[in-house]
């Protein structure tokens, strides 16, 4: 029923990269579909990473599009500036937004794809009626805040229900998963219906990030089985 077939994408997270050499680290993942940029403010999550000035520089030098994941409080106030910076996609946490529909519309109006993220224990059901407002749903597969955590299998039923709702309503919404994605776990997430995979340690922790991306993509495509 869904119109355009969804592509299987591998978006490495620079959270696991060397922050002193970000431009060089971007060049190591030139075969990725996008680079996942984790913005944390020490309020919404208990970790602090980078903000808009650094993201703007990444946008200027990156060989691949930027996919921002904003783990920040008061996101209605701060997210639009990331879209104004020209990022391909901007994802906000629904738990941090007072007006997610308004925010998603603002992001799209400013030229970015609108993504909405759910923590592992946040149910998807209250948001199913607003799927048409989104380009991407990010289902966190670890508690947000840190790289290198283990994949939470308890999130798989939520991915399945979200994919069924997307297919049932005929909207074109990608499902991104983030946290603990490895060559072992990617198949389970893809079988459940995810098609965009964030991987930090499973890409940057390898001697050849490009090879790691190819291996993950092959496994993801096989298990997603819809394209
Ligand atoms: C966690 C971040 C993730 C993180 C994933 O809060 O949102 O993007 O970098 O790292 P891995 O793939 O190592 O779990
Ligand atoms: Zn992330």
mmCIF file of C-alpha atoms and ligand atoms in Angstrom:
data_model
loop_
_atom_site.group_PDB
_atom_site.id
_atom_site.type_symbol
_atom_site.label_atom_id
_atom_site.label_comp_id
_atom_site.label_asym_id
_atom_site.label_seq_id
_atom_site.Cartn_x
_atom_site.Cartn_y
_atom_site.Cartn_z
ATOM 1 C CA UNK A 1 0.000 0.000 0.000
ATOM 2 C CA UNK A 2 2.893 2.392 0.712
ATOM 3 C CA UNK A 3 3.707 4.465 -2.360
ATOM 4 C CA UNK A 4 7.498 4.779 -2.603
ATOM 5 C CA UNK A 5 9.586 1.769 -1.569
ATOM 6 C CA UNK A 6 11.652 2.600 1.507
ATOM 7 C CA UNK A 7 15.399 2.507 1.209
ATOM 8 C CA UNK A 8 17.572 0.750 3.716
ATOM 9 C CA UNK A 9 20.023 3.332 5.109
ATOM 10 C CA UNK A 10 23.087 3.211 7.334
ATOM 11 C CA UNK A 11 23.706 6.420 9.268
ATOM 12 C CA UNK A 12 26.878 6.205 11.381
ATOM 13 C CA UNK A 13 26.851 8.249 14.588
ATOM 14 C CA UNK A 14 29.773 10.608 15.091
ATOM 15 C CA UNK A 15 29.280 10.229 18.840
ATOM 16 C CA UNK A 16 31.764 7.358 18.553
ATOM 17 C CA UNK A 17 34.172 9.341 16.344
ATOM 18 C CA UNK A 18 37.257 11.288 17.407
ATOM 19 C CA UNK A 19 35.887 14.731 18.279
ATOM 20 C CA UNK A 20 39.268 16.350 17.693
ATOM 21 C CA UNK A 21 39.280 15.285 14.033
ATOM 22 C CA UNK A 22 35.672 15.501 12.935
ATOM 23 C CA UNK A 23 36.343 16.452 9.318
ATOM 24 C CA UNK A 24 38.682 13.481 8.879
ATOM 25 C CA UNK A 25 36.201 11.241 10.684
ATOM 26 C CA UNK A 26 33.471 12.270 8.233
ATOM 27 C CA UNK A 27 35.730 11.368 5.317
ATOM 28 C CA UNK A 28 36.001 7.816 6.727
ATOM 29 C CA UNK A 29 32.253 7.227 6.251
ATOM 30 C CA UNK A 30 31.796 8.696 2.767
ATOM 31 C CA UNK A 31 29.812 5.607 1.673
ATOM 32 C CA UNK A 32 27.181 6.164 4.392
ATOM 33 C CA UNK A 33 23.669 7.343 3.544
ATOM 34 C CA UNK A 34 23.900 10.167 6.093
ATOM 35 C CA UNK A 35 25.827 11.032 9.224
ATOM 36 C CA UNK A 36 23.917 10.917 12.499
ATOM 37 C CA UNK A 37 24.752 13.885 14.711
ATOM 38 C CA UNK A 38 23.836 13.504 18.384
ATOM 39 C CA UNK A 39 23.152 16.837 20.061
ATOM 40 C CA UNK A 40 22.882 16.542 23.863
ATOM 41 C CA UNK A 41 22.385 19.358 26.346
ATOM 42 C CA UNK A 42 22.973 17.795 29.786
ATOM 43 C CA UNK A 43 19.292 18.444 30.635
ATOM 44 C CA UNK A 44 17.186 16.153 28.478
ATOM 45 C CA UNK A 45 19.943 13.544 28.844
ATOM 46 C CA UNK A 46 22.854 13.474 31.264
ATOM 47 C CA UNK A 47 25.539 14.024 28.665
ATOM 48 C CA UNK A 48 26.815 17.000 26.719
ATOM 49 C CA UNK A 49 28.078 16.933 23.137
ATOM 50 C CA UNK A 50 27.964 19.649 20.511
ATOM 51 C CA UNK A 51 25.611 22.459 19.551
ATOM 52 C CA UNK A 52 24.659 24.517 16.533
ATOM 53 C CA UNK A 53 28.027 26.219 15.793
ATOM 54 C CA UNK A 54 29.801 22.869 15.462
ATOM 55 C CA UNK A 55 26.884 21.313 13.569
ATOM 56 C CA UNK A 56 27.023 24.201 11.074
ATOM 57 C CA UNK A 57 30.704 23.450 10.431
ATOM 58 C CA UNK A 58 29.947 19.742 9.994
ATOM 59 C CA UNK A 59 27.249 20.679 7.493
ATOM 60 C CA UNK A 60 29.811 22.737 5.556
ATOM 61 C CA UNK A 61 32.376 19.939 5.188
ATOM 62 C CA UNK A 62 30.410 16.685 5.282
ATOM 63 C CA UNK A 63 30.499 14.422 2.191
ATOM 64 C CA UNK A 64 27.096 12.999 3.209
ATOM 65 C CA UNK A 65 23.838 14.618 4.419
ATOM 66 C CA UNK A 66 23.396 15.399 8.111
ATOM 67 C CA UNK A 67 20.780 13.635 10.229
ATOM 68 C CA UNK A 68 20.535 15.507 13.546
ATOM 69 C CA UNK A 69 19.187 13.793 16.657
ATOM 70 C CA UNK A 70 18.344 16.488 19.176
ATOM 71 C CA UNK A 71 18.383 15.179 22.738
ATOM 72 C CA UNK A 72 17.678 18.599 24.190
ATOM 73 C CA UNK A 73 15.084 20.265 26.392
ATOM 74 C CA UNK A 74 12.873 23.099 25.079
ATOM 75 C CA UNK A 75 13.258 21.605 21.636
ATOM 76 C CA UNK A 76 10.379 23.650 20.139
ATOM 77 C CA UNK A 77 12.585 26.684 20.684
ATOM 78 C CA UNK A 78 15.907 25.306 19.422
ATOM 79 C CA UNK A 79 15.145 22.796 16.650
ATOM 80 C CA UNK A 80 14.125 25.200 13.836
ATOM 81 C CA UNK A 81 17.633 26.707 13.727
ATOM 82 C CA UNK A 82 19.030 23.281 12.809
ATOM 83 C CA UNK A 83 16.676 23.174 9.833
ATOM 84 C CA UNK A 84 17.741 26.717 8.898
ATOM 85 C CA UNK A 85 21.352 25.474 8.888
ATOM 86 C CA UNK A 86 20.444 23.330 5.875
ATOM 87 C CA UNK A 87 20.449 19.917 7.514
ATOM 88 C CA UNK A 88 18.753 17.154 5.555
ATOM 89 C CA UNK A 89 16.812 15.921 8.547
ATOM 90 C CA UNK A 90 16.127 17.126 12.075
ATOM 91 C CA UNK A 91 14.749 14.785 14.731
ATOM 92 C CA UNK A 92 13.329 16.005 18.038
ATOM 93 C CA UNK A 93 12.202 13.978 21.048
ATOM 94 C CA UNK A 94 8.453 14.026 21.553
ATOM 95 C CA UNK A 95 9.029 13.960 25.328
ATOM 96 C CA UNK A 96 10.756 17.353 25.036
ATOM 97 C CA UNK A 97 8.196 19.018 22.753
ATOM 98 C CA UNK A 98 5.041 20.864 23.792
ATOM 99 C CA UNK A 99 3.710 21.065 20.234
ATOM 100 C CA UNK A 100 5.103 18.240 18.084
ATOM 101 C CA UNK A 101 2.787 18.812 15.119
ATOM 102 C CA UNK A 102 3.614 22.517 14.988
ATOM 103 C CA UNK A 103 7.325 21.738 15.297
ATOM 104 C CA UNK A 104 7.261 19.081 12.567
ATOM 105 C CA UNK A 105 5.531 21.575 10.256
ATOM 106 C CA UNK A 106 8.108 24.232 11.049
ATOM 107 C CA UNK A 107 10.969 21.877 10.244
ATOM 108 C CA UNK A 108 9.432 20.914 6.914
ATOM 109 C CA UNK A 109 8.666 24.541 6.060
ATOM 110 C CA UNK A 110 12.355 25.309 6.591
ATOM 111 C CA UNK A 111 13.375 22.579 4.153
ATOM 112 C CA UNK A 112 14.361 19.737 6.483
ATOM 113 C CA UNK A 113 12.846 16.306 6.835
ATOM 114 C CA UNK A 114 10.960 16.116 10.106
ATOM 115 C CA UNK A 115 11.849 13.301 12.487
ATOM 116 C CA UNK A 116 10.289 12.503 15.830
ATOM 117 C CA UNK A 117 12.021 10.316 18.421
ATOM 118 C CA UNK A 118 10.584 8.134 21.163
ATOM 119 C CA UNK A 119 12.503 6.912 24.210
ATOM 120 C CA UNK A 120 12.350 3.130 24.676
ATOM 121 C CA UNK A 121 9.453 3.332 27.160
ATOM 122 C CA UNK A 122 7.426 5.950 25.258
ATOM 123 C CA UNK A 123 4.479 4.294 23.471
ATOM 124 C CA UNK A 124 3.907 4.998 19.790
ATOM 125 C CA UNK A 125 0.094 4.716 19.876
ATOM 126 C CA UNK A 126 -0.675 8.304 20.989
ATOM 127 C CA UNK A 127 1.175 9.580 17.903
ATOM 128 C CA UNK A 128 -0.188 7.357 15.149
ATOM 129 C CA UNK A 129 -2.630 10.008 13.933
ATOM 130 C CA UNK A 130 0.233 12.424 13.253
ATOM 131 C CA UNK A 131 2.352 10.101 11.109
ATOM 132 C CA UNK A 132 1.530 12.095 7.977
ATOM 133 C CA UNK A 133 3.269 15.095 9.589
ATOM 134 C CA UNK A 134 6.541 13.169 9.780
ATOM 135 C CA UNK A 135 9.206 11.919 7.407
ATOM 136 C CA UNK A 136 10.823 9.722 10.015
ATOM 137 C CA UNK A 137 10.012 8.080 13.314
ATOM 138 C CA UNK A 138 13.056 7.342 15.485
ATOM 139 C CA UNK A 139 12.465 4.475 17.855
ATOM 140 C CA UNK A 140 15.271 4.503 20.406
ATOM 141 C CA UNK A 141 16.624 1.035 21.034
ATOM 142 C CA UNK A 142 18.670 2.160 24.070
ATOM 143 C CA UNK A 143 18.038 4.899 26.616
ATOM 144 C CA UNK A 144 19.398 8.031 24.948
ATOM 145 C CA UNK A 145 22.561 9.601 26.281
ATOM 146 C CA UNK A 146 25.512 7.355 25.561
ATOM 147 C CA UNK A 147 26.990 5.212 22.816
ATOM 148 C CA UNK A 148 28.094 1.629 23.317
ATOM 149 C CA UNK A 149 24.975 0.342 25.135
ATOM 150 C CA UNK A 150 23.220 -2.964 24.426
ATOM 151 C CA UNK A 151 20.217 -3.163 22.106
ATOM 152 C CA UNK A 152 16.893 -3.393 23.973
ATOM 153 C CA UNK A 153 14.858 -6.218 22.454
ATOM 154 C CA UNK A 154 11.765 -4.978 24.331
ATOM 155 C CA UNK A 155 11.487 -2.232 21.697
ATOM 156 C CA UNK A 156 10.879 -4.719 18.847
ATOM 157 C CA UNK A 157 7.073 -4.971 19.285
ATOM 158 C CA UNK A 158 6.845 -1.175 19.108
ATOM 159 C CA UNK A 159 8.795 -1.161 15.833
ATOM 160 C CA UNK A 160 6.405 -3.804 14.476
ATOM 161 C CA UNK A 161 3.304 -1.861 15.506
ATOM 162 C CA UNK A 162 4.705 1.366 14.060
ATOM 163 C CA UNK A 163 5.527 -0.320 10.732
ATOM 164 C CA UNK A 164 2.064 -1.886 10.571
ATOM 165 C CA UNK A 165 0.432 1.498 11.228
ATOM 166 C CA UNK A 166 2.592 3.176 8.567
ATOM 167 C CA UNK A 167 1.762 0.516 5.983
ATOM 168 C CA UNK A 168 -1.896 0.567 6.973
ATOM 169 C CA UNK A 169 -2.226 4.301 6.469
ATOM 170 C CA UNK A 170 -0.167 4.428 3.277
ATOM 171 C CA UNK A 171 2.118 7.228 4.487
ATOM 172 C CA UNK A 172 5.771 7.362 3.533
ATOM 173 C CA UNK A 173 7.531 7.409 6.896
ATOM 174 C CA UNK A 174 10.944 5.914 7.564
ATOM 175 C CA UNK A 175 11.573 4.081 10.823
ATOM 176 C CA UNK A 176 14.983 4.788 12.281
ATOM 177 C CA UNK A 177 16.482 2.760 15.107
ATOM 178 C CA UNK A 178 19.327 4.060 17.243
ATOM 179 C CA UNK A 179 21.355 2.342 19.924
ATOM 180 C CA UNK A 180 23.127 -0.996 20.087
ATOM 181 C CA UNK A 181 22.850 -1.643 16.339
ATOM 182 C CA UNK A 182 25.474 -4.220 15.334
ATOM 183 C CA UNK A 183 25.871 -6.870 12.651
ATOM 184 C CA UNK A 184 24.018 -9.151 15.053
ATOM 185 C CA UNK A 185 21.094 -6.939 16.147
ATOM 186 C CA UNK A 186 20.431 -5.142 12.838
ATOM 187 C CA UNK A 187 18.551 -8.133 11.416
ATOM 188 C CA UNK A 188 16.061 -8.188 14.290
ATOM 189 C CA UNK A 189 15.375 -4.467 13.976
ATOM 190 C CA UNK A 190 15.016 -4.735 10.186
ATOM 191 C CA UNK A 191 12.709 -7.754 10.359
ATOM 192 C CA UNK A 192 10.501 -5.788 12.755
ATOM 193 C CA UNK A 193 10.247 -2.988 10.175
ATOM 194 C CA UNK A 194 13.082 -0.505 10.711
ATOM 195 C CA UNK A 195 14.790 0.770 7.551
ATOM 196 C CA UNK A 196 17.212 3.460 8.788
ATOM 197 C CA UNK A 197 19.959 2.239 11.093
ATOM 198 C CA UNK A 198 22.174 4.377 13.286
ATOM 199 C CA UNK A 199 25.412 2.741 14.339
ATOM 200 C CA UNK A 200 28.132 4.408 16.387
ATOM 201 C CA UNK A 201 30.512 1.902 17.901
ATOM 202 C CA UNK A 202 29.711 -0.746 15.262
ATOM 203 C CA UNK A 203 31.110 1.609 12.588
ATOM 204 C CA UNK A 204 33.735 3.807 14.235
ATOM 205 C CA UNK A 205 34.931 0.990 16.488
ATOM 206 C CA UNK A 206 36.031 -0.993 13.426
ATOM 207 C CA UNK A 207 39.366 -0.723 11.604
ATOM 208 C CA UNK A 208 37.492 -0.007 8.364
ATOM 209 C CA UNK A 209 34.318 2.035 8.925
ATOM 210 C CA UNK A 210 33.497 1.798 5.196
ATOM 211 C CA UNK A 211 33.587 -1.978 5.317
ATOM 212 C CA UNK A 212 31.475 -1.976 8.490
ATOM 213 C CA UNK A 213 28.875 0.181 6.689
ATOM 214 C CA UNK A 214 28.761 -2.232 3.729
ATOM 215 C CA UNK A 215 28.358 -5.247 6.026
ATOM 216 C CA UNK A 216 25.583 -3.584 8.029
ATOM 217 C CA UNK A 217 23.808 -2.461 4.860
ATOM 218 C CA UNK A 218 23.858 -5.968 3.383
ATOM 219 C CA UNK A 219 22.412 -7.471 6.575
ATOM 220 C CA UNK A 220 19.816 -4.718 6.964
ATOM 221 C CA UNK A 221 18.644 -5.002 3.356
ATOM 222 C CA UNK A 222 18.328 -8.752 3.555
ATOM 223 C CA UNK A 223 16.256 -8.685 6.727
ATOM 224 C CA UNK A 224 14.132 -5.645 5.814
ATOM 225 C CA UNK A 225 13.200 -7.498 2.643
ATOM 226 C CA UNK A 226 10.910 -4.833 1.287
ATOM 227 C CA UNK A 227 13.164 -3.395 -1.418
HETATM 228 C C1 LIG B 1 22.662 7.496 22.040
HETATM 229 C C2 LIG B 1 22.807 8.103 20.685
HETATM 230 C C3 LIG B 1 23.245 7.167 19.639
HETATM 231 C C4 LIG B 1 24.593 6.539 19.869
HETATM 232 C C5 LIG B 1 24.545 5.138 19.341
HETATM 233 O O1 LIG B 1 21.912 8.341 22.848
HETATM 234 O O2 LIG B 1 21.576 8.662 20.258
HETATM 235 O O3 LIG B 1 23.192 7.767 18.366
HETATM 236 O O4 LIG B 1 25.654 7.206 19.270
HETATM 237 O O5 LIG B 1 25.729 4.500 19.644
HETATM 238 P P1 LIG B 1 25.897 2.928 19.509
HETATM 239 O O6 LIG B 1 25.647 2.569 18.099
HETATM 240 O O7 LIG B 1 27.304 2.685 19.945
HETATM 241 O O8 LIG B 1 24.882 2.306 20.441
HETATM 242 ZN ZN1 LIG B 2 21.289 9.275 18.193
#
